[in-house]
Amino acid sequence: MPFRSDCALPWLAFATALLLGHPTPAAALECPVYHPSGTDAAIKETRVQTESFQAMLAARGDRATHSIVSSVRMAHPNASAAQITNFVLTLYCPLVRNNAALPEDQKRARLKSFSAELMMQVSR
């Protein structure tokens, strides 16, 4: 049976829950990493485009996700929901992780909330 990347969304949600539900609140938040560009799971965007998306997220937070998801879907019509979710999370997570004003538990809560909303938005 061939692998369907769109079936990976529940596993991505599980992995995110594990990441965010780490029992040691003092541990630094770890962010997902981009898939290597040569893999089927990768969304291939230029550095300029990813920096632009990240700047949108930095300026507008979760209000920017709809336009980012729409842009990614247009550029990559065959990308699965899991691929798009992973891509956007890799852009957003460092913004939260590097926010010195937030304690670790609030960083985890913010990323968990963003991730849940993003997964609902991408799966529509």
Tab-separated table of N, CA, C and O in Angstrom, residues 12-89:
chain	number	residue	atom	x	y	z
A	12	LEU	N	1.391	14.044	12.791
A	12	LEU	CA	1.968	15.363	13.037
A	12	LEU	C	1.334	15.989	14.280
A	12	LEU	O	2.023	16.566	15.108
A	13	ALA	N	0.038	15.838	14.423
A	13	ALA	CA	-0.647	16.359	15.600
A	13	ALA	C	-0.147	15.659	16.864
A	13	ALA	O	0.083	16.294	17.890
A	14	PHE	N	0.045	14.350	16.777
A	14	PHE	CA	0.559	13.591	17.910
A	14	PHE	C	1.966	14.046	18.282
A	14	PHE	O	2.273	14.255	19.450
A	15	ALA	N	2.816	14.233	17.261
A	15	ALA	CA	4.185	14.677	17.515
A	15	ALA	C	4.198	16.070	18.127
A	15	ALA	O	4.977	16.354	19.038
A	16	THR	N	3.318	16.936	17.658
A	16	THR	CA	3.221	18.282	18.219
A	16	THR	C	2.776	18.219	19.678
A	16	THR	O	3.322	18.916	20.527
A	17	ALA	N	1.810	17.356	19.962
A	17	ALA	CA	1.345	17.213	21.347
A	17	ALA	C	2.463	16.712	22.242
A	17	ALA	O	2.619	17.185	23.371
A	18	LEU	N	3.246	15.771	21.748
A	18	LEU	CA	4.376	15.285	22.531
A	18	LEU	C	5.389	16.396	22.771
A	18	LEU	O	5.910	16.556	23.870
A	19	LEU	N	5.668	17.159	21.720
A	19	LEU	CA	6.630	18.254	21.827
A	19	LEU	C	6.161	19.297	22.829
A	19	LEU	O	6.906	19.742	23.682
A	20	LEU	N	4.902	19.651	22.755
A	20	LEU	CA	4.372	20.710	23.602
A	20	LEU	C	4.004	20.221	24.994
A	20	LEU	O	3.954	21.009	25.930
A	21	GLY	N	3.773	18.949	25.130
A	21	GLY	CA	3.376	18.410	26.409
A	21	GLY	C	4.538	17.875	27.215
A	21	GLY	O	4.352	17.095	28.127
A	22	HIS	N	5.727	18.295	26.897
A	22	HIS	CA	6.921	17.839	27.607
A	22	HIS	C	6.768	18.138	29.094
A	22	HIS	O	6.419	19.249	29.472
A	23	PRO	N	7.041	17.154	29.982
A	23	PRO	CA	6.769	17.342	31.397
A	23	PRO	C	7.688	18.309	32.124
A	23	PRO	O	7.414	18.694	33.244
A	24	THR	N	8.781	18.706	31.534
A	24	THR	CA	9.710	19.611	32.199
A	24	THR	C	9.512	21.020	31.673
A	24	THR	O	10.015	21.364	30.617
A	25	PRO	N	8.771	21.872	32.392
A	25	PRO	CA	8.480	23.202	31.864
A	25	PRO	C	9.708	24.083	31.699
A	25	PRO	O	9.687	25.020	30.937
A	26	ALA	N	10.794	23.792	32.387
A	26	ALA	CA	11.988	24.627	32.277
A	26	ALA	C	12.796	24.320	31.018
A	26	ALA	O	13.666	25.083	30.637
A	27	ALA	N	12.510	23.194	30.369
A	27	ALA	CA	13.244	22.818	29.166
A	27	ALA	C	12.929	23.795	28.040
A	27	ALA	O	11.795	24.240	27.886
A	28	ALA	N	13.931	24.122	27.269
A	28	ALA	CA	13.747	25.058	26.155
A	28	ALA	C	12.858	24.425	25.082
A	28	ALA	O	12.932	23.231	24.817
A	29	LEU	N	12.038	25.244	24.497
A	29	LEU	CA	11.143	24.805	23.433
A	29	LEU	C	11.956	24.379	22.223
A	29	LEU	O	12.835	25.108	21.769
A	30	GLU	N	11.663	23.195	21.711
A	30	GLU	CA	12.323	22.722	20.497
A	30	GLU	C	11.358	22.875	19.340
A	30	GLU	O	10.194	22.529	19.447
A	31	CYS	N	11.861	23.385	18.241
A	31	CYS	CA	11.027	23.615	17.071
A	31	CYS	C	11.241	22.525	16.029
A	31	CYS	O	12.340	21.972	15.921
A	32	PRO	N	10.197	22.249	15.221
A	32	PRO	CA	10.386	21.320	14.113
A	32	PRO	C	11.357	21.924	13.099
A	32	PRO	O	11.521	23.141	13.035
A	33	VAL	N	11.994	21.075	12.333
A	33	VAL	CA	12.945	21.535	11.322
A	33	VAL	C	12.376	21.264	9.942
A	33	VAL	O	11.514	20.418	9.762
A	34	TYR	N	12.885	22.000	8.974
A	34	TYR	CA	12.465	21.782	7.596
A	34	TYR	C	12.882	20.394	7.145
A	34	TYR	O	13.933	19.894	7.534
A	35	HIS	N	12.059	19.810	6.310
A	35	HIS	CA	12.466	18.569	5.666
A	35	HIS	C	13.565	18.904	4.672
A	35	HIS	O	13.558	19.984	4.078
A	36	PRO	N	14.506	17.988	4.466
A	36	PRO	CA	15.511	18.241	3.424
A	36	PRO	C	14.819	18.501	2.095
A	36	PRO	O	13.819	17.866	1.782
A	37	SER	N	15.333	19.441	1.336
A	37	SER	CA	14.650	19.873	0.117
A	37	SER	C	14.522	18.783	-0.941
A	37	SER	O	13.687	18.893	-1.817
A	38	GLY	N	15.298	17.736	-0.849
A	38	GLY	CA	15.201	16.668	-1.844
A	38	GLY	C	14.166	15.618	-1.523
A	38	GLY	O	13.953	14.696	-2.296
A	39	THR	N	13.448	15.741	-0.406
A	39	THR	CA	12.472	14.730	-0.029
A	39	THR	C	11.095	15.090	-0.555
A	39	THR	O	10.800	16.240	-0.850
A	40	ASP	N	10.244	14.072	-0.621
A	40	ASP	CA	8.869	14.290	-1.070
A	40	ASP	C	8.070	15.129	-0.077
A	40	ASP	O	7.087	15.750	-0.423
A	41	ALA	N	8.497	15.120	1.193
A	41	ALA	CA	7.760	15.839	2.226
A	41	ALA	C	8.079	17.330	2.256
A	41	ALA	O	7.448	18.081	2.975
A	42	ALA	N	9.043	17.745	1.473
A	42	ALA	CA	9.482	19.136	1.523
A	42	ALA	C	8.586	20.040	0.680
A	42	ALA	O	8.133	19.660	-0.383
A	43	ILE	N	8.355	21.221	1.189
A	43	ILE	CA	7.733	22.283	0.398
A	43	ILE	C	8.882	23.185	0.001
A	43	ILE	O	9.576	23.737	0.853
A	44	LYS	N	9.095	23.288	-1.269
A	44	LYS	CA	10.259	24.019	-1.765
A	44	LYS	C	9.885	25.482	-2.012
A	44	LYS	O	9.216	25.802	-2.967
A	45	GLU	N	10.285	26.330	-1.101
A	45	GLU	CA	10.090	27.765	-1.230
A	45	GLU	C	11.460	28.425	-1.239
A	45	GLU	O	12.411	27.900	-0.677
A	46	THR	N	11.536	29.568	-1.855
A	46	THR	CA	12.802	30.298	-1.857
A	46	THR	C	13.046	30.885	-0.472
A	46	THR	O	12.124	31.048	0.325
A	47	ARG	N	14.281	31.214	-0.194
A	47	ARG	CA	14.634	31.830	1.083
A	47	ARG	C	13.892	33.159	1.240
A	47	ARG	O	13.392	33.474	2.310
A	48	VAL	N	13.793	33.918	0.164
A	48	VAL	CA	13.088	35.197	0.209
A	48	VAL	C	11.620	34.973	0.585
A	48	VAL	O	11.066	35.706	1.413
A	49	GLN	N	10.999	33.959	0.003
A	49	GLN	CA	9.591	33.689	0.291
A	49	GLN	C	9.407	33.246	1.739
A	49	GLN	O	8.500	33.722	2.422
A	50	THR	N	10.268	32.356	2.226
A	50	THR	CA	10.125	31.914	3.616
A	50	THR	C	10.376	33.068	4.580
A	50	THR	O	9.695	33.185	5.595
A	51	GLU	N	11.326	33.923	4.265
A	51	GLU	CA	11.577	35.095	5.120
A	51	GLU	C	10.381	36.045	5.092
A	51	GLU	O	10.033	36.649	6.111
A	52	SER	N	9.749	36.171	3.943
A	52	SER	CA	8.562	37.006	3.827
A	52	SER	C	7.415	36.439	4.677
A	52	SER	O	6.739	37.176	5.397
A	53	PHE	N	7.201	35.125	4.582
A	53	PHE	CA	6.164	34.481	5.395
A	53	PHE	C	6.459	34.653	6.884
A	53	PHE	O	5.573	34.931	7.677
A	54	GLN	N	7.717	34.476	7.263
A	54	GLN	CA	8.079	34.600	8.671
A	54	GLN	C	7.878	36.041	9.161
A	54	GLN	O	7.410	36.265	10.276
A	55	ALA	N	8.183	37.004	8.307
A	55	ALA	CA	7.957	38.407	8.671
A	55	ALA	C	6.462	38.681	8.852
A	55	ALA	O	6.069	39.424	9.759
A	56	MET	N	5.636	38.078	8.000
A	56	MET	CA	4.185	38.227	8.147
A	56	MET	C	3.727	37.656	9.485
A	56	MET	O	2.908	38.261	10.180
A	57	LEU	N	4.250	36.477	9.838
A	57	LEU	CA	3.889	35.860	11.113
A	57	LEU	C	4.364	36.708	12.293
A	57	LEU	O	3.659	36.847	13.291
A	58	ALA	N	5.558	37.270	12.173
A	58	ALA	CA	6.100	38.105	13.243
A	58	ALA	C	5.242	39.356	13.439
A	58	ALA	O	4.996	39.781	14.566
A	59	ALA	N	4.767	39.918	12.342
A	59	ALA	CA	3.990	41.153	12.418
A	59	ALA	C	2.526	40.909	12.790
A	59	ALA	O	1.949	41.681	13.557
A	60	ARG	N	1.946	39.841	12.250
A	60	ARG	CA	0.504	39.644	12.406
A	60	ARG	C	0.129	38.383	13.175
A	60	ARG	O	-1.055	38.126	13.385
A	61	GLY	N	1.104	37.568	13.547
A	61	GLY	CA	0.822	36.339	14.288
A	61	GLY	C	-0.093	35.411	13.514
A	61	GLY	O	-0.001	35.301	12.296
A	62	ASP	N	-1.011	34.796	14.244
A	62	ASP	CA	-1.890	33.811	13.608
A	62	ASP	C	-2.859	34.418	12.606
A	62	ASP	O	-3.472	33.709	11.813
A	63	ARG	N	-2.981	35.738	12.588
A	63	ARG	CA	-3.835	36.386	11.570
A	63	ARG	C	-3.223	36.270	10.177
A	63	ARG	O	-3.905	36.495	9.183
A	64	ALA	N	-1.941	35.931	10.094
A	64	ALA	CA	-1.272	35.809	8.796
A	64	ALA	C	-1.381	34.403	8.206
A	64	ALA	O	-1.081	34.214	7.038
A	65	THR	N	-1.828	33.450	8.996
A	65	THR	CA	-1.793	32.064	8.511
A	65	THR	C	-2.679	31.817	7.302
A	65	THR	O	-2.305	31.069	6.411
A	66	HIS	N	-3.844	32.440	7.271
A	66	HIS	CA	-4.746	32.206	6.136
A	66	HIS	C	-4.080	32.583	4.808
A	66	HIS	O	-4.112	31.814	3.853
A	67	SER	N	-3.455	33.743	4.757
A	67	SER	CA	-2.817	34.159	3.495
A	67	SER	C	-1.586	33.319	3.194
A	67	SER	O	-1.310	33.027	2.028
A	68	ILE	N	-0.863	32.898	4.224
A	68	ILE	CA	0.309	32.041	3.989
A	68	ILE	C	-0.134	30.682	3.463
A	68	ILE	O	0.410	30.186	2.472
A	69	VAL	N	-1.127	30.091	4.106
A	69	VAL	CA	-1.626	28.780	3.660
A	69	VAL	C	-2.149	28.883	2.230
A	69	VAL	O	-1.864	28.019	1.389
A	70	SER	N	-2.879	29.943	1.911
A	70	SER	CA	-3.385	30.126	0.546
A	70	SER	C	-2.244	30.244	-0.460
A	70	SER	O	-2.289	29.627	-1.532
A	71	SER	N	-1.213	31.003	-0.122
A	71	SER	CA	-0.057	31.160	-1.022
A	71	SER	C	0.659	29.843	-1.237
A	71	SER	O	1.051	29.512	-2.367
A	72	VAL	N	0.850	29.098	-0.166
A	72	VAL	CA	1.543	27.812	-0.281
A	72	VAL	C	0.715	26.837	-1.113
A	72	VAL	O	1.252	26.126	-1.967
A	73	ARG	N	-0.586	26.821	-0.890
A	73	ARG	CA	-1.460	25.923	-1.678
A	73	ARG	C	-1.424	26.277	-3.164
A	73	ARG	O	-1.433	25.392	-4.006
A	74	MET	N	-1.397	27.565	-3.471
A	74	MET	CA	-1.343	27.971	-4.879
A	74	MET	C	-0.015	27.560	-5.505
A	74	MET	O	0.024	27.101	-6.641
A	75	ALA	N	1.070	27.749	-4.772
A	75	ALA	CA	2.392	27.424	-5.298
A	75	ALA	C	2.652	25.921	-5.334
A	75	ALA	O	3.434	25.449	-6.153
A	76	HIS	N	1.994	25.185	-4.434
A	76	HIS	CA	2.225	23.737	-4.315
A	76	HIS	C	0.880	23.016	-4.212
A	76	HIS	O	0.501	22.551	-3.138
A	77	PRO	N	0.152	22.932	-5.317
A	77	PRO	CA	-1.208	22.375	-5.264
A	77	PRO	C	-1.261	20.908	-4.829
A	77	PRO	O	-2.297	20.444	-4.383
A	78	ASN	N	-0.169	20.187	-4.942
A	78	ASN	CA	-0.159	18.780	-4.538
A	78	ASN	C	0.343	18.570	-3.115
A	78	ASN	O	0.449	17.429	-2.661
A	79	ALA	N	0.652	19.639	-2.414
A	79	ALA	CA	1.144	19.518	-1.036
A	79	ALA	C	0.017	19.043	-0.129
A	79	ALA	O	-1.126	19.482	-0.246
A	80	SER	N	0.354	18.140	0.767
A	80	SER	CA	-0.637	17.618	1.705
A	80	SER	C	-0.845	18.602	2.858
A	80	SER	O	-0.041	19.516	3.080
A	81	ALA	N	-1.898	18.378	3.603
A	81	ALA	CA	-2.159	19.197	4.780
A	81	ALA	C	-1.009	19.078	5.776
A	81	ALA	O	-0.612	20.064	6.403
A	82	ALA	N	-0.458	17.881	5.922
A	82	ALA	CA	0.665	17.677	6.845
A	82	ALA	C	1.894	18.465	6.399
A	82	ALA	O	2.593	19.053	7.231
A	83	GLN	N	2.169	18.484	5.116
A	83	GLN	CA	3.318	19.233	4.599
A	83	GLN	C	3.146	20.730	4.854
A	83	GLN	O	4.084	21.405	5.270
A	84	ILE	N	1.967	21.236	4.591
A	84	ILE	CA	1.713	22.666	4.782
A	84	ILE	C	1.795	23.021	6.259
A	84	ILE	O	2.412	24.021	6.636
A	85	THR	N	1.206	22.187	7.109
A	85	THR	CA	1.247	22.424	8.550
A	85	THR	C	2.689	22.440	9.048
A	85	THR	O	3.093	23.337	9.789
A	86	ASN	N	3.470	21.461	8.639
A	86	ASN	CA	4.869	21.400	9.063
A	86	ASN	C	5.622	22.647	8.597
A	86	ASN	O	6.387	23.240	9.355
A	87	PHE	N	5.399	23.043	7.364
A	87	PHE	CA	6.082	24.206	6.806
A	87	PHE	C	5.778	25.463	7.630
A	87	PHE	O	6.684	26.193	8.029
A	88	VAL	N	4.506	25.714	7.906
A	88	VAL	CA	4.131	26.924	8.641
A	88	VAL	C	4.628	26.860	10.087
A	88	VAL	O	5.106	27.864	10.627
A	89	LEU	N	4.567	25.680	10.701
A	89	LEU	CA	5.084	25.549	12.073
A	89	LEU	C	6.581	25.809	12.146
A	89	LEU	O	7.064	26.392	13.116
